[in-house]
Amino acid sequence: MADFDVIVIGGGPGGYVCAIRCAQLGLKTACVEGRETLGGTCLNVGCIPSKALLHATHSLHEAEHNFAKMGLKGKSPSVDWTQMLAYKDDVIGQNTKGIEFLFKKNKVTWLKGWGSIPAAGQVKVGDEVHNARSIVIATGSEPSSLPGIEIDEKTVVTSTGALALPKVPKSMVVIGAGVIGLEMGSVYARLGAEVTVVEFLDAITPGMDGEVQKTFQRILGKQGLKFIMGAAVQGVKTAKGKNTVTYKLRKDDSEATVEAEVVLVATGRKPYTDGLGLEALGVEMEKRGQVKTDDHWQTSVKGIYAIGDAITGPMLAHKAEDEGMAVAEVIAGKHGHVNYGVIPGVIYTTPEVASVGKTEDQLKEEGRAYKVGKFSFMGNGRAKAVFQGEGFVKILADKETDRILGCHIIGPSAGELIHEICVGMEFGAAAEDIALTCHAHPTFSEAVREAALACGDGAIHA
Ligand code: FAD
Ligand code: NAI
């Protein structure tokens, strides 16, 4: 008899959610995690700590830039970096312990240690081999660097080092204007560091709506971030406490350098499957290192499944969680489903940036006729009251049917607002359905309704 119905390898958002759902569906479940705490990249060195630092430094920005405007005068707070890191660690601790509590509550066994799969149906942790009818690989991802760059996690860091620097640097070069680069770059710029972002492409946040990219870069520029665009980083040299980043401008191949106390390498992440023994098992892999799965998250080996950052698709915690729940349903003999067309993406800067569904570029490429309903936060009373009138909501809807195809928001609480559209898209809503829904005043959500109205007869406050 098998020791467990399911063993999940990895206790991140994919793995822990999968384990809890398996247990809730009546399966005897274990989760293997080698870190000292549960929660994976997301809770320990990703989503949660970065949002804690973004919150703290956003509060500082408000005190320094907006308090006096509201008649709140007096000394601005000074930064106690040690205390800020302690606050961040406390937030991590509360969250990771919360997962441990949920494991106990749902009777999920935590097998502490690094797991491998010696044979289908077996998971080895330390010296012990456990039998399981089904195995789920949820081992996540790790930062990927560039040739010519040696990461020491002290002055040449990935996001992990950037979340725990011993002091706030005077200057920072961020390589890569993606999500990590801009979130962490914002944190340090608000703390007073001179931040220069070096990006290979000509636009920040690749894949985002073009208008959002431009507006976002302009706003971040006003916040003090400098951008060197179209620049391929060649390497980083460290000497006498300074790092020199060499880059080549793509337009004319000219080489230049930029110096900084700390360099953050934020050029993407790669799947992490080291030590699992997948090659010996004959588990097929994608060209870029992800575990290959079928439509039901099963690998090429029967009974072994894979989810989250270790497989293809956006490397997002909520995508991993959705797959975790869905694969649990599949293993329990039910119908698991993930709608990959409606996975929101959010950048937690100020303003926030959020998007779901298709961009205009994608629709043009598909040759699909669409209409655009756009509304500026300048016409939203609540946004102006909190100094966030810059930005807009853009809804893309099918020209004929009015069905919502995508939405792109830059502005206050964009990461919350986007979900109205996600729910709408799940229900196959037309822009008119949003436009006809009463939205409370004064809320940021009214901007979403106005953008929906702009898909039809027109917005009111534009
Ligand atoms: P992971 O969270 O990476 O978890 C995998 C776990 O498996 C790890 O704990 C690892 O120790 C363990 N493991 C690996 N191999 C083994 C083994 N052999 N045995 C035992 N255990 C093993 N996403 C968002 O959606 N929103 C955000 O705001 C966000 N912010 C981020 C900020 C940063 C700085 C970073 C780096 C990432 C961020 N992400 C964010 C991405 C998010 O963290 C990942 O998409 C998510 O964690 C993926 O979940 P996962 O379960 O697939 O893998
Ligand atoms: P990313 O893929 O978002 O951005 C990497 C950037 O680096 C790209 O703009 C790319 O063009 C650039 N780049 C690559 N090589 C370069 C070079 N040689 N020189 C200059 N620029 C170069 O990757 P990032 O920011 O590291 O994030 C990794 C993952 O983590 C993402 O997939 C993201 O989904 C996830 N994440 C999500 C967050 C969120 O949801 N808020 C927050 C942080 C991370």
XYZ file of C-alpha atoms and ligand atoms in Angstrom:
559
model
C 0.000 0.000 0.000
C 1.266 3.495 -0.779
C 2.331 5.691 2.153
C 0.517 8.614 0.560
C -2.028 9.167 -2.191
C -0.118 12.278 -3.259
C 3.331 13.690 -2.552
C 3.877 17.263 -3.670
C 7.527 18.323 -4.053
C 7.880 22.032 -3.237
C 5.993 24.134 -0.699
C 5.518 27.353 -2.706
C 2.175 28.801 -3.844
C 1.798 25.993 -6.386
C 2.811 23.177 -4.062
C 1.206 24.209 -0.785
C -2.106 25.094 -2.414
C -2.075 21.777 -4.279
C -1.343 19.854 -1.068
C -4.131 21.579 0.859
C -6.675 20.994 -1.925
C -5.621 17.325 -2.235
C -6.180 16.867 1.510
C -9.533 18.668 1.317
C -10.546 16.235 -1.423
C -9.860 13.315 0.920
C -6.417 12.296 -0.370
C -3.655 11.354 2.071
C -1.105 14.039 1.238
C 2.477 15.011 1.993
C 4.455 18.033 0.853
C 8.257 17.984 0.650
C 10.014 21.283 1.280
C 13.751 21.762 1.725
C 13.642 25.355 2.984
C 13.217 25.943 6.689
C 9.874 27.605 6.091
C 6.943 26.906 3.787
C 5.661 29.342 1.176
C 8.366 29.043 -1.486
C 9.916 31.922 -3.374
C 6.731 33.949 -3.093
C 6.431 34.131 0.689
C 10.133 33.966 1.583
C 12.010 35.957 -1.070
C 9.422 37.161 -3.584
C 5.909 38.568 -3.609
C 5.434 39.108 0.112
C 8.755 40.694 1.200
C 8.842 42.898 -1.906
C 5.331 44.152 -1.202
C 6.241 44.874 2.430
C 9.175 47.048 1.286
C 7.030 48.678 -1.403
C 4.401 49.519 1.235
C 6.943 50.947 3.684
C 8.696 53.072 1.079
C 5.410 54.212 -0.492
C 4.410 55.453 2.964
C 7.715 57.340 3.167
C 7.086 58.870 -0.251
C 3.635 60.020 0.877
C 5.106 61.613 3.998
C 7.884 63.345 2.060
C 5.880 64.511 -0.952
C 2.173 64.697 -0.148
C 1.664 65.195 3.576
C 2.488 68.916 3.553
C 0.063 69.467 0.647
C -2.702 68.092 2.874
C -1.744 70.341 5.764
C 0.206 67.654 7.575
C 3.359 69.567 8.397
C 6.438 68.747 10.415
C 9.486 66.585 10.200
C 9.409 63.771 7.644
C 10.138 60.320 9.090
C 13.756 59.172 8.923
C 14.580 55.687 7.683
C 15.624 53.024 10.183
C 16.642 50.385 7.627
C 17.248 47.677 10.230
C 13.711 48.171 11.531
C 12.294 48.184 7.985
C 13.962 44.835 7.320
C 12.690 43.516 10.652
C 9.140 44.565 9.694
C 9.560 42.774 6.349
C 10.869 39.636 8.093
C 7.973 39.727 10.524
C 5.507 39.866 7.620
C 7.283 36.870 6.044
C 7.179 34.965 9.345
C 3.472 35.578 9.868
C 2.731 34.287 6.371
C 4.993 31.235 6.363
C 3.754 30.165 9.812
C 0.232 30.602 8.479
C 0.916 27.917 5.860
C 2.308 25.604 8.544
C -0.948 26.112 10.489
C -3.006 25.353 7.364
C -1.008 22.144 6.806
C -1.804 20.999 10.355
C -5.454 22.012 10.027
C -5.837 20.076 6.765
C -3.674 17.138 7.887
C -0.991 17.603 5.248
C 2.300 15.986 6.321
C 5.318 18.229 5.827
C 8.294 16.043 4.863
C 11.222 18.320 5.694
C 14.190 18.067 3.337
C 15.053 17.973 -0.355
C 13.129 15.440 -2.383
C 14.031 13.372 -5.426
C 12.120 10.836 -7.497
C 14.151 7.594 -7.692
C 11.313 5.862 -9.594
C 7.725 6.595 -10.590
C 5.605 6.258 -7.444
C 8.516 6.990 -5.089
C 9.866 10.126 -3.444
C 13.122 10.083 -1.509
C 13.673 12.605 1.273
C 16.936 12.210 3.155
C 17.421 8.462 3.606
C 13.722 7.633 3.518
C 11.776 6.550 0.478
C 8.037 7.227 0.523
C 5.554 5.637 -1.830
C 2.853 7.698 -3.491
C 0.237 6.985 -6.133
C 0.709 10.485 -7.594
C 3.640 12.911 -7.435
C 3.401 16.627 -8.183
C 6.547 18.574 -9.080
C 6.155 22.148 -7.792
C 9.813 23.065 -7.388
C 9.498 26.597 -8.781
C 12.234 28.754 -10.249
C 15.480 30.570 -9.518
C 16.998 33.817 -10.816
C 18.799 33.571 -14.143
C 21.848 35.766 -14.618
C 23.866 36.819 -17.649
C 27.267 35.659 -18.860
C 30.001 37.949 -17.550
C 28.206 38.592 -14.285
C 29.107 36.936 -11.018
C 26.418 37.199 -8.385
C 27.762 37.509 -4.828
C 24.409 38.541 -3.265
C 26.306 41.376 -1.523
C 26.898 44.110 -4.082
C 25.961 42.207 -7.252
C 22.627 40.791 -6.281
C 19.489 39.065 -7.504
C 16.123 39.962 -6.014
C 16.969 37.737 -3.036
C 19.986 39.879 -2.088
C 18.103 43.074 -2.933
C 15.485 42.197 -0.309
C 18.115 42.082 2.430
C 20.897 44.576 1.662
C 22.917 45.496 4.753
C 22.358 49.192 4.047
C 20.600 51.433 1.569
C 23.118 52.006 -1.242
C 23.820 55.486 -2.578
C 23.529 54.200 -6.126
C 22.062 51.137 -7.812
C 22.117 49.868 -11.372
C 19.194 47.624 -12.192
C 19.748 45.318 -15.157
C 16.360 44.607 -16.734
C 13.255 46.834 -16.759
C 10.916 43.953 -15.992
C 8.717 43.456 -12.972
C 11.465 42.786 -10.414
C 13.699 45.591 -11.677
C 10.970 48.211 -11.498
C 9.479 47.111 -8.177
C 12.846 46.873 -6.401
C 14.188 49.902 -8.283
C 11.208 51.894 -6.935
C 11.915 50.732 -3.392
C 15.522 51.958 -3.471
C 14.764 55.148 -5.393
C 12.216 56.087 -2.700
C 14.881 55.409 -0.069
C 17.183 57.918 -1.736
C 19.392 55.731 -3.937
C 20.256 56.982 -7.400
C 18.715 54.239 -9.540
C 19.642 53.624 -13.183
C 17.791 50.932 -15.091
C 19.572 49.386 -18.082
C 17.195 47.605 -20.458
C 17.905 45.572 -23.586
C 14.656 46.462 -25.371
C 13.335 49.900 -26.328
C 10.365 49.710 -23.960
C 10.038 48.768 -20.304
C 7.926 45.800 -19.106
C 7.978 43.725 -22.301
C 4.620 42.385 -23.411
C 2.593 45.149 -21.726
C 0.258 47.537 -23.551
C 2.370 50.100 -25.455
C 0.594 53.169 -24.043
C 0.932 51.796 -20.513
C 4.660 51.230 -21.103
C 5.174 54.858 -22.184
C 3.091 56.382 -19.378
C 4.729 54.088 -16.816
C 8.263 55.003 -17.906
C 7.408 58.715 -17.842
C 5.967 58.500 -14.306
C 8.894 56.434 -13.002
C 11.238 58.975 -14.604
C 9.530 61.745 -12.640
C 10.074 59.666 -9.508
C 13.822 59.784 -10.166
C 14.523 56.494 -11.947
C 16.910 56.911 -14.898
C 16.619 54.638 -17.920
C 19.223 53.495 -20.438
C 17.182 51.766 -23.132
C 18.194 49.519 -25.996
C 21.319 48.521 -24.102
C 22.663 44.979 -23.920
C 24.629 44.480 -20.723
C 27.994 42.837 -21.404
C 29.273 42.303 -17.905
C 29.932 43.690 -14.436
C 33.367 44.295 -12.904
C 33.821 44.811 -9.196
C 36.780 46.767 -7.824
C 37.390 48.994 -4.783
C 33.814 48.837 -3.555
C 32.391 49.918 -6.917
C 30.687 47.950 -9.645
C 31.102 48.928 -13.264
C 28.422 47.747 -15.644
C 29.392 47.631 -19.309
C 26.668 47.789 -21.930
C 26.449 48.010 -25.699
C 23.859 50.304 -27.267
C 21.956 48.302 -29.839
C 21.422 51.236 -32.201
C 25.124 51.816 -32.983
C 27.023 49.058 -31.131
C 28.842 51.682 -29.060
C 30.024 50.577 -25.638
C 29.594 52.545 -22.435
C 29.724 52.000 -18.698
C 27.729 52.992 -15.657
C 28.922 52.644 -12.042
C 27.036 51.834 -8.901
C 27.479 50.683 -5.330
C 24.999 47.839 -5.907
C 23.935 46.078 -9.105
C 20.618 44.258 -9.196
C 20.415 41.615 -11.913
C 16.744 41.254 -12.836
C 16.842 39.605 -16.240
C 14.294 36.868 -15.635
C 13.967 33.570 -13.801
C 14.438 29.978 -14.896
C 12.714 26.773 -13.785
C 14.372 24.919 -10.912
C 14.354 21.117 -11.152
C 17.879 20.306 -9.951
C 18.361 17.075 -8.042
C 14.932 15.609 -8.792
C 16.359 12.906 -11.056
C 14.050 13.769 -13.953
C 16.530 12.838 -16.673
C 17.000 9.296 -15.331
C 13.219 8.949 -15.096
C 12.832 10.001 -18.708
C 10.612 13.002 -17.925
C 10.456 15.111 -21.075
C 11.536 18.741 -20.807
C 10.822 21.848 -22.891
C 13.722 23.502 -24.725
C 13.917 26.280 -22.121
C 14.181 23.910 -19.170
C 10.568 23.641 -18.073
C 8.975 20.286 -17.328
C 6.749 19.328 -20.257
C 3.132 18.590 -19.336
C -0.104 17.711 -21.117
C -3.433 19.548 -20.738
C -3.920 17.894 -17.337
C -0.490 18.834 -15.973
C 0.743 15.242 -16.319
C 4.354 14.814 -17.432
C 5.508 12.228 -19.958
C 5.717 9.769 -17.022
C 2.316 8.526 -15.818
C 1.454 9.566 -12.270
C 3.985 12.422 -12.206
C 2.512 15.907 -12.618
C 4.089 19.379 -12.675
C 2.809 22.907 -12.010
C 3.838 26.516 -11.341
C 7.109 28.190 -12.312
C 8.588 24.768 -13.156
C 6.331 24.523 -16.229
C 5.532 26.907 -19.086
C 3.412 30.057 -18.757
C 3.693 33.245 -16.726
C 5.825 32.924 -13.601
C 3.174 34.195 -11.238
C 2.094 32.984 -7.813
C -1.630 33.009 -8.657
C -1.019 31.020 -11.859
C 0.876 28.428 -9.773
C -1.950 28.379 -7.193
C -4.628 27.880 -9.840
C -2.668 25.009 -11.338
C -2.178 23.570 -7.851
C -5.920 23.478 -7.238
C -6.699 22.192 -10.716
C -4.177 19.331 -10.645
C -5.506 18.283 -7.212
C -8.973 18.007 -8.760
C -7.560 15.970 -11.666
C -5.749 13.588 -9.287
C -8.957 13.213 -7.243
C -10.781 12.182 -10.422
C -12.595 15.491 -10.852
C -12.424 18.112 -13.548
C -9.603 20.623 -12.998
C -9.454 23.713 -15.164
C -7.320 26.858 -15.534
C -8.412 29.626 -17.893
C -5.023 30.793 -19.167
C -6.710 33.605 -21.101
C -7.740 35.339 -17.878
C -4.637 35.506 -15.686
C -4.045 39.049 -14.459
C -0.572 40.541 -14.186
C 0.129 43.301 -11.669
C 3.155 45.490 -10.947
C 2.982 46.896 -7.427
C 4.706 50.230 -7.975
C 2.998 53.579 -7.462
C 0.977 53.893 -9.579
C 0.149 50.212 -9.916
C 0.017 48.624 -13.336
C -2.387 45.794 -14.119
C -3.459 43.936 -17.195
C -5.500 40.958 -18.293
C -6.335 39.399 -21.642
C -5.102 40.641 -24.987
C -3.084 43.754 -25.779
C -3.795 45.896 -28.852
C -0.639 44.522 -30.476
C -1.867 40.948 -30.014
C -5.314 41.763 -31.417
C -3.763 43.489 -34.430
C -1.570 40.470 -35.018
C -4.629 38.208 -34.847
C -6.422 40.532 -37.281
C -9.341 40.826 -34.870
C -11.550 43.926 -35.135
C -11.707 45.644 -31.746
C -12.688 48.919 -30.149
C -10.978 50.853 -27.370
C -12.659 52.461 -24.382
C -10.201 54.630 -22.464
C -10.673 56.794 -19.399
C -8.086 58.944 -17.647
C -7.855 58.983 -13.843
C -7.786 62.802 -14.223
C -11.569 62.526 -14.542
C -11.841 60.469 -11.358
C -12.431 62.579 -8.242
C -11.089 60.003 -5.810
C -7.823 59.559 -7.741
C -7.192 63.304 -7.748
C -7.778 63.420 -3.970
C -4.900 60.962 -3.468
C -2.533 62.670 -5.957
C -2.870 59.844 -8.499
C -4.662 61.463 -11.434
C -2.007 60.251 -13.848
C -2.809 57.025 -15.636
C -5.837 55.467 -17.261
C -8.063 52.453 -17.746
C -8.189 50.980 -21.237
C -10.740 48.322 -22.133
C -10.481 46.447 -25.415
C -13.722 44.921 -26.690
C -14.746 43.032 -29.807
C -15.942 45.525 -32.415
C -19.023 43.491 -33.329
C -20.076 41.705 -30.146
C -18.731 44.167 -27.535
C -17.265 41.191 -25.635
C -14.331 42.255 -23.425
C -11.019 40.985 -24.809
C -8.539 42.709 -22.541
C -7.947 45.502 -20.062
C -4.874 47.551 -19.193
C -4.747 49.876 -16.218
C -2.126 52.225 -14.835
C -3.308 54.076 -11.775
C -4.332 53.827 -8.131
C -5.219 50.301 -6.950
C -4.980 48.986 -10.515
C -4.162 45.575 -9.038
C -7.547 45.477 -7.321
C -9.552 47.116 -10.130
C -8.449 44.545 -12.709
C -10.463 41.802 -11.027
C -13.773 43.361 -12.004
C -12.699 42.779 -15.590
C -11.366 39.275 -14.815
C -14.756 38.234 -13.404
C -16.465 39.890 -16.365
C -14.249 38.019 -18.823
C -14.894 34.695 -17.051
C -18.616 35.323 -17.551
C -18.127 36.394 -21.170
C -19.227 39.955 -20.343
C -19.656 42.721 -22.876
C -18.234 46.169 -22.085
C -21.864 47.287 -21.844
C -22.434 44.904 -18.914
C -19.792 46.817 -16.924
C -21.136 50.149 -18.195
C -24.659 49.302 -16.993
C -23.473 48.219 -13.530
C -23.882 50.857 -10.816
C -20.451 51.704 -9.321
C -20.207 53.458 -5.939
C -19.047 57.057 -5.883
C -16.367 58.156 -5.198
C -14.272 55.088 -6.024
C -11.393 54.335 -8.376
C -13.690 51.658 -9.855
C -15.729 54.377 -11.504
C -12.824 54.777 -13.929
C -13.349 51.173 -15.036
C -17.032 51.861 -15.641
C -16.207 55.048 -17.548
C -13.768 53.114 -19.777
C -16.576 50.619 -20.428
C -18.926 53.512 -21.241
C -16.260 54.806 -23.631
C -16.556 51.521 -25.541
C -20.147 52.544 -26.286
C -21.764 55.997 -26.412
C -19.011 57.685 -24.427
C -17.706 58.326 -20.938
C -19.442 60.993 -18.831
C -16.484 62.663 -17.116
C -14.054 62.659 -20.048
P 8.244 28.519 -5.710
O 7.503 29.581 -4.996
O 9.575 28.851 -6.256
O 8.377 27.306 -4.667
C 9.098 26.162 -4.954
C 9.566 25.576 -3.648
O 10.066 24.264 -3.897
C 10.702 26.340 -2.983
O 10.355 26.669 -1.652
C 11.881 25.372 -3.010
O 12.686 25.443 -1.826
C 11.179 24.034 -3.068
N 11.966 22.976 -3.692
C 12.597 23.008 -4.885
N 13.159 21.814 -5.162
C 12.873 21.015 -4.111
C 13.179 19.676 -3.803
N 13.872 18.898 -4.631
N 12.746 19.188 -2.609
C 12.045 19.951 -1.759
N 11.717 21.221 -1.998
C 12.121 21.752 -3.175
N 4.385 36.591 -8.387
C 3.180 37.173 -8.252
O 2.173 36.611 -8.696
N 3.040 38.377 -7.625
C 4.100 39.038 -7.129
O 3.941 40.119 -6.562
C 5.375 38.454 -7.259
N 6.451 39.077 -6.769
C 7.670 38.480 -6.878
C 8.779 39.174 -6.398
C 10.028 38.608 -6.505
C 11.226 39.360 -5.957
C 10.184 37.315 -7.091
C 11.528 36.669 -7.166
C 9.088 36.643 -7.582
C 7.823 37.223 -7.497
N 6.696 36.598 -8.001
C 5.476 37.200 -7.891
C 6.764 35.277 -8.658
C 6.340 34.184 -7.671
O 7.140 34.228 -6.531
C 6.414 32.810 -8.337
O 5.697 32.821 -9.540
C 5.846 31.742 -7.429
O 6.514 31.706 -6.198
C 5.904 30.370 -8.097
O 5.388 29.411 -7.243
P 5.862 27.885 -7.295
O 5.093 27.184 -6.223
O 5.780 27.380 -8.663
O 7.413 27.900 -6.919
P 11.247 39.897 -16.576
O 11.224 38.851 -17.606
O 9.993 40.530 -16.109
O 12.188 41.114 -17.071
C 13.515 40.914 -17.467
C 13.978 42.133 -18.246
O 15.385 42.056 -18.435
C 13.352 42.230 -19.631
O 12.813 43.512 -19.797
C 14.510 41.936 -20.564
O 14.384 42.580 -21.814
C 15.686 42.478 -19.749
N 17.008 41.926 -20.136
C 17.314 40.636 -20.423
N 18.619 40.532 -20.756
C 19.160 41.777 -20.678
C 20.467 42.324 -20.898
N 21.504 41.567 -21.287
N 20.665 43.638 -20.711
C 19.634 44.431 -20.341
N 18.378 43.985 -20.116
C 18.139 42.663 -20.271
O 12.068 39.254 -15.350
P 12.208 39.680 -13.835
O 11.885 41.112 -13.640
O 13.547 39.182 -13.437
O 11.079 38.825 -13.122
C 11.119 37.389 -13.159
C 9.746 36.819 -12.972
O 9.248 37.082 -11.675
C 8.770 37.406 -13.958
O 8.387 36.375 -14.842
C 7.606 37.862 -13.171
O 6.434 37.281 -13.625
C 7.881 37.397 -11.732
N 7.597 38.529 -10.838
C 6.314 38.973 -10.735
C 6.012 40.063 -9.966
C 4.602 40.541 -9.914
O 3.717 39.812 -10.342
N 4.344 41.743 -9.397
C 7.028 40.787 -9.215
C 8.350 40.260 -9.438
C 8.593 39.163 -10.198
